[in-house]
Each structure stands twice: as C-alpha cells, then as structure tokens.
Amino acid sequence: MILTQEQEMIRDSMRAFSQERLAPFAGEWDKHHTFPAQALKELGELGALGMVVPEEWGGAGMDYMSLVLTLEEIAAGDGATSTIVSVQNSLACGITMKYGTDAQKEEWLKPLARGEKLGCFCLTEPHTGSDAAAITTRAEKDGDHFVLNGVKQFITTGKHAHMAIV
C-alpha cells in the first residue's frame, strides 16, 4: 500500500507515542485495572480522538486510512487503549457527527473530537450479548423526552464516559 507523506507522518508519530507512552505501561495498567486517562488526554491533544471529524467540529479532519494507521500503532502499544480510541472515533464521534443536531454537535461532538470528553457505546445486554437484533432495551416517549428501559453491560469506557450512545 502506498501512503501519502501525511499518512506516513501520522503513522510514525503514533508509533513513537505508542512506544513511549503506552507500551511501557500497558502491563501495569492491565494488572492494576488502571484506566489510561493521561494517555488518552495526550492522544486527544494529538487529534487522535476525533480523527475523521471535520475541523469545524473540533476534529483533525483526516481520512479513514489515517485513522486505521493510528489505531494499528496504538494497538501495538496497548490493545485496550486502541479499543477506547476506536470507540471514541467510530461510535461516539461518528454517530454524533452523522445524526446529531448542530446543538448536539456543539455540546458533544466538539469536546469528544478534541478529547475533552469521552463517549461510550451501549450495545451488549446480559441475555443477548452483542446481538443487535435481539436486544430488548427500548426508548419510550414520555412527553417531550424519552425514557430508556433495559439493561446494558460490558461498556467500553462506560465508567469514565461523559456521554453514551445507546
């Protein structure tokens, strides 16, 4: 595969970050159940938490190949951090970017893309796993808002997230 100079630069900078800021600590984070908050903050400052989000919404405005290269290099240093970054980019930012109103994008997408807030995606349920067709959680309209009824589990970043896509 032929990469652009910009993609090579992103790959190389993410590789260096991963080797310096993730790999040396990954084992200890796993052993002690430590959430990599500082590393994620730094990744946010590097633009890795909103890579394909347009700059007007706080993102890096990059292409999907750059995102793939970033995830690959982060995963080489720490698989758990890579999963968090993937969920942030593809689900929290991606769904908000595609379906959010301008007000929601202002309130949520901008800080998500800048890494100031973290998002999570709630799919898995105790009795169905991650089978989206079998979930039983429902949103029921109650006046001007919705009430969610159901149970979710195994939510990546859930305990540390500021917003959730359900």
JSON list of C-alpha atoms in Angstrom, two decimals:
[
{"chain": "A", "resi": 1, "resn": "MET", "atom": "CA", "xyz": [0.00, 0.00, 0.00]},
{"chain": "A", "resi": 2, "resn": "ILE", "atom": "CA", "xyz": [1.27, 3.44, -0.88]},
{"chain": "A", "resi": 3, "resn": "LEU", "atom": "CA", "xyz": [0.78, 6.02, 1.84]},
{"chain": "A", "resi": 4, "resn": "THR", "atom": "CA", "xyz": [0.83, 9.77, 1.44]},
{"chain": "A", "resi": 5, "resn": "GLN", "atom": "CA", "xyz": [3.54, 11.73, 3.23]},
{"chain": "A", "resi": 6, "resn": "GLU", "atom": "CA", "xyz": [0.94, 12.94, 5.71]},
{"chain": "A", "resi": 7, "resn": "GLN", "atom": "CA", "xyz": [-0.21, 9.36, 6.42]},
{"chain": "A", "resi": 8, "resn": "GLU", "atom": "CA", "xyz": [3.39, 8.26, 6.93]},
{"chain": "A", "resi": 9, "resn": "MET", "atom": "CA", "xyz": [3.94, 11.15, 9.33]},
{"chain": "A", "resi": 10, "resn": "ILE", "atom": "CA", "xyz": [0.80, 10.22, 11.30]},
{"chain": "A", "resi": 11, "resn": "ARG", "atom": "CA", "xyz": [1.82, 6.56, 11.41]},
{"chain": "A", "resi": 12, "resn": "ASP", "atom": "CA", "xyz": [5.33, 7.43, 12.57]},
{"chain": "A", "resi": 13, "resn": "SER", "atom": "CA", "xyz": [4.18, 9.90, 15.22]},
{"chain": "A", "resi": 14, "resn": "MET", "atom": "CA", "xyz": [1.59, 7.45, 16.56]},
{"chain": "A", "resi": 15, "resn": "ARG", "atom": "CA", "xyz": [4.20, 4.68, 16.58]},
{"chain": "A", "resi": 16, "resn": "ALA", "atom": "CA", "xyz": [6.57, 6.86, 18.61]},
{"chain": "A", "resi": 17, "resn": "PHE", "atom": "CA", "xyz": [3.79, 7.87, 21.01]},
{"chain": "A", "resi": 18, "resn": "SER", "atom": "CA", "xyz": [2.71, 4.26, 21.41]},
{"chain": "A", "resi": 19, "resn": "GLN", "atom": "CA", "xyz": [6.24, 3.04, 22.12]},
{"chain": "A", "resi": 20, "resn": "GLU", "atom": "CA", "xyz": [6.96, 5.86, 24.58]},
{"chain": "A", "resi": 21, "resn": "ARG", "atom": "CA", "xyz": [3.61, 6.47, 26.31]},
{"chain": "A", "resi": 22, "resn": "LEU", "atom": "CA", "xyz": [1.66, 3.21, 26.04]},
{"chain": "A", "resi": 23, "resn": "ALA", "atom": "CA", "xyz": [3.81, 0.07, 25.71]},
{"chain": "A", "resi": 24, "resn": "PRO", "atom": "CA", "xyz": [5.93, 0.68, 28.83]},
{"chain": "A", "resi": 25, "resn": "PHE", "atom": "CA", "xyz": [2.81, 0.99, 31.00]},
{"chain": "A", "resi": 26, "resn": "ALA", "atom": "CA", "xyz": [0.30, -1.38, 29.37]},
{"chain": "A", "resi": 27, "resn": "GLY", "atom": "CA", "xyz": [1.15, -4.39, 31.52]},
{"chain": "A", "resi": 28, "resn": "GLU", "atom": "CA", "xyz": [0.85, -2.45, 34.75]},
{"chain": "A", "resi": 29, "resn": "TRP", "atom": "CA", "xyz": [-2.42, -0.83, 33.63]},
{"chain": "A", "resi": 30, "resn": "ASP", "atom": "CA", "xyz": [-3.86, -4.28, 32.97]},
{"chain": "A", "resi": 31, "resn": "LYS", "atom": "CA", "xyz": [-2.50, -5.75, 36.17]},
{"chain": "A", "resi": 32, "resn": "HIS", "atom": "CA", "xyz": [-3.90, -2.94, 38.33]},
{"chain": "A", "resi": 33, "resn": "HIS", "atom": "CA", "xyz": [-7.07, -2.25, 36.29]},
{"chain": "A", "resi": 34, "resn": "THR", "atom": "CA", "xyz": [-5.89, 1.29, 35.59]},
{"chain": "A", "resi": 35, "resn": "PHE", "atom": "CA", "xyz": [-7.74, 3.46, 33.11]},
{"chain": "A", "resi": 36, "resn": "PRO", "atom": "CA", "xyz": [-5.20, 5.28, 30.85]},
{"chain": "A", "resi": 37, "resn": "ALA", "atom": "CA", "xyz": [-6.70, 8.74, 31.43]},
{"chain": "A", "resi": 38, "resn": "GLN", "atom": "CA", "xyz": [-3.46, 10.70, 30.98]},
{"chain": "A", "resi": 39, "resn": "ALA", "atom": "CA", "xyz": [-2.50, 8.85, 27.81]},
{"chain": "A", "resi": 40, "resn": "LEU", "atom": "CA", "xyz": [-5.99, 9.48, 26.39]},
{"chain": "A", "resi": 41, "resn": "LYS", "atom": "CA", "xyz": [-5.69, 13.16, 27.24]},
{"chain": "A", "resi": 42, "resn": "GLU", "atom": "CA", "xyz": [-2.42, 13.29, 25.34]},
{"chain": "A", "resi": 43, "resn": "LEU", "atom": "CA", "xyz": [-3.93, 11.39, 22.40]},
{"chain": "A", "resi": 44, "resn": "GLY", "atom": "CA", "xyz": [-6.75, 13.92, 22.38]},
{"chain": "A", "resi": 45, "resn": "GLU", "atom": "CA", "xyz": [-4.22, 16.74, 22.19]},
{"chain": "A", "resi": 46, "resn": "LEU", "atom": "CA", "xyz": [-2.64, 14.96, 19.21]},
{"chain": "A", "resi": 47, "resn": "GLY", "atom": "CA", "xyz": [-6.01, 14.79, 17.44]},
{"chain": "A", "resi": 48, "resn": "ALA", "atom": "CA", "xyz": [-6.35, 11.01, 17.71]},
{"chain": "A", "resi": 49, "resn": "LEU", "atom": "CA", "xyz": [-9.79, 11.04, 19.37]},
{"chain": "A", "resi": 50, "resn": "GLY", "atom": "CA", "xyz": [-11.60, 12.80, 16.56]},
{"chain": "A", "resi": 51, "resn": "MET", "atom": "CA", "xyz": [-9.51, 11.96, 13.55]},
{"chain": "A", "resi": 52, "resn": "VAL", "atom": "CA", "xyz": [-12.15, 11.97, 10.81]},
{"chain": "A", "resi": 53, "resn": "VAL", "atom": "CA", "xyz": [-14.32, 14.66, 12.39]},
{"chain": "A", "resi": 54, "resn": "PRO", "atom": "CA", "xyz": [-14.15, 17.87, 10.34]},
{"chain": "A", "resi": 55, "resn": "GLU", "atom": "CA", "xyz": [-12.10, 20.68, 11.83]},
{"chain": "A", "resi": 56, "resn": "GLU", "atom": "CA", "xyz": [-15.22, 22.85, 12.13]},
{"chain": "A", "resi": 57, "resn": "TRP", "atom": "CA", "xyz": [-16.47, 20.39, 14.77]},
{"chain": "A", "resi": 58, "resn": "GLY", "atom": "CA", "xyz": [-13.19, 20.17, 16.68]},
{"chain": "A", "resi": 59, "resn": "GLY", "atom": "CA", "xyz": [-11.71, 17.20, 14.87]},
{"chain": "A", "resi": 60, "resn": "ALA", "atom": "CA", "xyz": [-8.49, 16.62, 12.97]},
{"chain": "A", "resi": 61, "resn": "GLY", "atom": "CA", "xyz": [-10.25, 16.41, 9.58]},
{"chain": "A", "resi": 62, "resn": "MET", "atom": "CA", "xyz": [-8.20, 13.42, 8.49]},
{"chain": "A", "resi": 63, "resn": "ASP", "atom": "CA", "xyz": [-9.05, 10.45, 6.28]},
{"chain": "A", "resi": 64, "resn": "TYR", "atom": "CA", "xyz": [-10.00, 6.94, 7.35]},
{"chain": "A", "resi": 65, "resn": "MET", "atom": "CA", "xyz": [-6.63, 5.49, 6.34]},
{"chain": "A", "resi": 66, "resn": "SER", "atom": "CA", "xyz": [-5.01, 7.83, 8.87]},
{"chain": "A", "resi": 67, "resn": "LEU", "atom": "CA", "xyz": [-7.46, 6.57, 11.49]},
{"chain": "A", "resi": 68, "resn": "VAL", "atom": "CA", "xyz": [-6.63, 2.94, 10.65]},
{"chain": "A", "resi": 69, "resn": "LEU", "atom": "CA", "xyz": [-2.90, 3.64, 10.87]},
{"chain": "A", "resi": 70, "resn": "THR", "atom": "CA", "xyz": [-3.41, 5.39, 14.20]},
{"chain": "A", "resi": 71, "resn": "LEU", "atom": "CA", "xyz": [-5.42, 2.51, 15.66]},
{"chain": "A", "resi": 72, "resn": "GLU", "atom": "CA", "xyz": [-2.88, -0.03, 14.45]},
{"chain": "A", "resi": 73, "resn": "GLU", "atom": "CA", "xyz": [0.02, 1.80, 16.06]},
{"chain": "A", "resi": 74, "resn": "ILE", "atom": "CA", "xyz": [-1.84, 2.41, 19.31]},
{"chain": "A", "resi": 75, "resn": "ALA", "atom": "CA", "xyz": [-2.83, -1.27, 19.43]},
{"chain": "A", "resi": 76, "resn": "ALA", "atom": "CA", "xyz": [0.82, -2.24, 19.12]},
{"chain": "A", "resi": 77, "resn": "GLY", "atom": "CA", "xyz": [1.44, -0.39, 22.38]},
{"chain": "A", "resi": 78, "resn": "ASP", "atom": "CA", "xyz": [-1.78, -1.20, 24.24]},
{"chain": "A", "resi": 79, "resn": "GLY", "atom": "CA", "xyz": [-4.78, -3.03, 22.86]},
{"chain": "A", "resi": 80, "resn": "ALA", "atom": "CA", "xyz": [-7.17, -1.64, 25.48]},
{"chain": "A", "resi": 81, "resn": "THR", "atom": "CA", "xyz": [-6.27, 1.96, 24.64]},
{"chain": "A", "resi": 82, "resn": "SER", "atom": "CA", "xyz": [-6.75, 1.18, 20.97]},
{"chain": "A", "resi": 83, "resn": "THR", "atom": "CA", "xyz": [-10.25, -0.10, 21.69]},
{"chain": "A", "resi": 84, "resn": "ILE", "atom": "CA", "xyz": [-11.10, 3.09, 23.60]},
{"chain": "A", "resi": 85, "resn": "VAL", "atom": "CA", "xyz": [-9.77, 5.25, 20.75]},
{"chain": "A", "resi": 86, "resn": "SER", "atom": "CA", "xyz": [-11.69, 3.18, 18.20]},
{"chain": "A", "resi": 87, "resn": "VAL", "atom": "CA", "xyz": [-14.99, 3.51, 20.10]},
{"chain": "A", "resi": 88, "resn": "GLN", "atom": "CA", "xyz": [-14.41, 7.24, 20.53]},
{"chain": "A", "resi": 89, "resn": "ASN", "atom": "CA", "xyz": [-13.74, 7.81, 16.83]},
{"chain": "A", "resi": 90, "resn": "SER", "atom": "CA", "xyz": [-16.18, 5.45, 15.16]},
{"chain": "A", "resi": 91, "resn": "LEU", "atom": "CA", "xyz": [-19.12, 5.27, 17.53]},
{"chain": "A", "resi": 92, "resn": "ALA", "atom": "CA", "xyz": [-19.19, 8.27, 19.88]},
{"chain": "A", "resi": 93, "resn": "CYS", "atom": "CA", "xyz": [-17.94, 10.81, 17.33]},
{"chain": "A", "resi": 94, "resn": "GLY", "atom": "CA", "xyz": [-19.18, 9.04, 14.20]},
{"chain": "A", "resi": 95, "resn": "ILE", "atom": "CA", "xyz": [-22.79, 8.62, 15.28]},
{"chain": "A", "resi": 96, "resn": "THR", "atom": "CA", "xyz": [-22.95, 12.11, 16.79]},
{"chain": "A", "resi": 97, "resn": "MET", "atom": "CA", "xyz": [-21.44, 13.58, 13.62]},
{"chain": "A", "resi": 98, "resn": "LYS", "atom": "CA", "xyz": [-23.89, 11.79, 11.33]},
{"chain": "A", "resi": 99, "resn": "TYR", "atom": "CA", "xyz": [-27.11, 12.02, 13.32]},
{"chain": "A", "resi": 100, "resn": "GLY", "atom": "CA", "xyz": [-26.62, 14.80, 15.88]},
{"chain": "A", "resi": 101, "resn": "THR", "atom": "CA", "xyz": [-28.24, 18.19, 15.60]},
{"chain": "A", "resi": 102, "resn": "ASP", "atom": "CA", "xyz": [-25.99, 21.23, 15.36]},
{"chain": "A", "resi": 103, "resn": "ALA", "atom": "CA", "xyz": [-26.71, 21.90, 19.04]},
{"chain": "A", "resi": 104, "resn": "GLN", "atom": "CA", "xyz": [-25.70, 18.33, 19.97]},
{"chain": "A", "resi": 105, "resn": "LYS", "atom": "CA", "xyz": [-22.57, 18.61, 17.86]},
{"chain": "A", "resi": 106, "resn": "GLU", "atom": "CA", "xyz": [-21.66, 21.83, 19.61]},
{"chain": "A", "resi": 107, "resn": "GLU", "atom": "CA", "xyz": [-22.29, 20.37, 23.06]},
{"chain": "A", "resi": 108, "resn": "TRP", "atom": "CA", "xyz": [-20.88, 16.87, 22.49]},
{"chain": "A", "resi": 109, "resn": "LEU", "atom": "CA", "xyz": [-19.02, 16.38, 19.22]},
{"chain": "A", "resi": 110, "resn": "LYS", "atom": "CA", "xyz": [-16.56, 19.23, 19.64]},
{"chain": "A", "resi": 111, "resn": "PRO", "atom": "CA", "xyz": [-15.35, 18.14, 23.10]},
{"chain": "A", "resi": 112, "resn": "LEU", "atom": "CA", "xyz": [-15.42, 14.47, 22.07]},
{"chain": "A", "resi": 113, "resn": "ALA", "atom": "CA", "xyz": [-13.30, 15.16, 18.98]},
{"chain": "A", "resi": 114, "resn": "ARG", "atom": "CA", "xyz": [-10.82, 17.23, 21.00]},
{"chain": "A", "resi": 115, "resn": "GLY", "atom": "CA", "xyz": [-10.57, 14.52, 23.65]},
{"chain": "A", "resi": 116, "resn": "GLU", "atom": "CA", "xyz": [-12.00, 16.75, 26.37]},
{"chain": "A", "resi": 117, "resn": "LYS", "atom": "CA", "xyz": [-14.87, 14.30, 26.88]},
{"chain": "A", "resi": 118, "resn": "LEU", "atom": "CA", "xyz": [-15.14, 10.57, 26.33]},
{"chain": "A", "resi": 119, "resn": "GLY", "atom": "CA", "xyz": [-18.05, 8.69, 24.86]},
{"chain": "A", "resi": 120, "resn": "CYS", "atom": "CA", "xyz": [-19.18, 5.09, 25.02]},
{"chain": "A", "resi": 121, "resn": "PHE", "atom": "CA", "xyz": [-21.47, 2.81, 23.03]},
{"chain": "A", "resi": 122, "resn": "CYS", "atom": "CA", "xyz": [-24.02, 0.67, 24.87]},
{"chain": "A", "resi": 123, "resn": "LEU", "atom": "CA", "xyz": [-24.95, -2.44, 22.90]},
{"chain": "A", "resi": 124, "resn": "THR", "atom": "CA", "xyz": [-24.30, -5.58, 24.95]},
{"chain": "A", "resi": 125, "resn": "GLU", "atom": "CA", "xyz": [-27.10, -6.96, 27.13]},
{"chain": "A", "resi": 126, "resn": "PRO", "atom": "CA", "xyz": [-26.87, -9.79, 29.69]},
{"chain": "A", "resi": 127, "resn": "HIS", "atom": "CA", "xyz": [-29.26, -12.16, 27.90]},
{"chain": "A", "resi": 128, "resn": "THR", "atom": "CA", "xyz": [-28.33, -11.42, 24.25]},
{"chain": "A", "resi": 129, "resn": "GLY", "atom": "CA", "xyz": [-24.68, -10.43, 24.25]},
{"chain": "A", "resi": 130, "resn": "SER", "atom": "CA", "xyz": [-23.93, -8.11, 21.33]},
{"chain": "A", "resi": 131, "resn": "ASP", "atom": "CA", "xyz": [-26.65, -9.44, 19.03]},
{"chain": "A", "resi": 132, "resn": "ALA", "atom": "CA", "xyz": [-28.22, -6.13, 17.97]},
{"chain": "A", "resi": 133, "resn": "ALA", "atom": "CA", "xyz": [-31.27, -7.88, 16.52]},
{"chain": "A", "resi": 134, "resn": "ALA", "atom": "CA", "xyz": [-32.09, -9.49, 19.87]},
{"chain": "A", "resi": 135, "resn": "ILE", "atom": "CA", "xyz": [-31.73, -6.53, 22.23]},
{"chain": "A", "resi": 136, "resn": "THR", "atom": "CA", "xyz": [-34.71, -5.69, 24.41]},
{"chain": "A", "resi": 137, "resn": "THR", "atom": "CA", "xyz": [-33.79, -2.21, 25.64]},
{"chain": "A", "resi": 138, "resn": "ARG", "atom": "CA", "xyz": [-36.34, 0.27, 24.37]},
{"chain": "A", "resi": 139, "resn": "ALA", "atom": "CA", "xyz": [-36.78, 4.02, 24.28]},
{"chain": "A", "resi": 140, "resn": "GLU", "atom": "CA", "xyz": [-40.31, 5.05, 25.12]},
{"chain": "A", "resi": 141, "resn": "LYS", "atom": "CA", "xyz": [-41.63, 8.55, 24.50]},
{"chain": "A", "resi": 142, "resn": "ASP", "atom": "CA", "xyz": [-42.78, 10.29, 27.68]},
{"chain": "A", "resi": 143, "resn": "GLY", "atom": "CA", "xyz": [-43.95, 13.81, 26.91]},
{"chain": "A", "resi": 144, "resn": "ASP", "atom": "CA", "xyz": [-41.10, 15.78, 25.40]},
{"chain": "A", "resi": 145, "resn": "HIS", "atom": "CA", "xyz": [-38.41, 13.21, 26.22]},
{"chain": "A", "resi": 146, "resn": "PHE", "atom": "CA", "xyz": [-37.65, 9.52, 26.06]},
{"chain": "A", "resi": 147, "resn": "VAL", "atom": "CA", "xyz": [-37.24, 7.01, 28.87]},
{"chain": "A", "resi": 148, "resn": "LEU", "atom": "CA", "xyz": [-34.82, 4.13, 28.31]},
{"chain": "A", "resi": 149, "resn": "ASN", "atom": "CA", "xyz": [-35.87, 0.76, 29.70]},
{"chain": "A", "resi": 150, "resn": "GLY", "atom": "CA", "xyz": [-33.39, -2.09, 29.71]},
{"chain": "A", "resi": 151, "resn": "VAL", "atom": "CA", "xyz": [-30.02, -3.29, 30.93]},
{"chain": "A", "resi": 152, "resn": "LYS", "atom": "CA", "xyz": [-26.61, -2.91, 29.27]},
{"chain": "A", "resi": 153, "resn": "GLN", "atom": "CA", "xyz": [-23.26, -4.39, 30.30]},
{"chain": "A", "resi": 154, "resn": "PHE", "atom": "CA", "xyz": [-19.60, -4.57, 29.24]},
{"chain": "A", "resi": 155, "resn": "ILE", "atom": "CA", "xyz": [-19.50, -0.93, 28.10]},
{"chain": "A", "resi": 156, "resn": "THR", "atom": "CA", "xyz": [-16.03, 0.10, 26.92]},
{"chain": "A", "resi": 157, "resn": "THR", "atom": "CA", "xyz": [-15.15, 3.40, 28.67]},
{"chain": "A", "resi": 158, "resn": "GLY", "atom": "CA", "xyz": [-18.59, 3.32, 30.33]},
{"chain": "A", "resi": 159, "resn": "LYS", "atom": "CA", "xyz": [-17.38, 4.15, 33.82]},
{"chain": "A", "resi": 160, "resn": "HIS", "atom": "CA", "xyz": [-15.31, 7.06, 32.52]},
{"chain": "A", "resi": 161, "resn": "ALA", "atom": "CA", "xyz": [-17.58, 8.33, 29.74]},
{"chain": "A", "resi": 162, "resn": "HIS", "atom": "CA", "xyz": [-19.31, 11.70, 29.73]},
{"chain": "A", "resi": 163, "resn": "MET", "atom": "CA", "xyz": [-21.94, 10.58, 27.20]},
{"chain": "A", "resi": 164, "resn": "ALA", "atom": "CA", "xyz": [-23.36, 7.34, 25.90]},
{"chain": "A", "resi": 165, "resn": "ILE", "atom": "CA", "xyz": [-24.78, 6.21, 22.59]},
{"chain": "A", "resi": 166, "resn": "VAL", "atom": "CA", "xyz": [-27.47, 3.63, 23.43]}
]
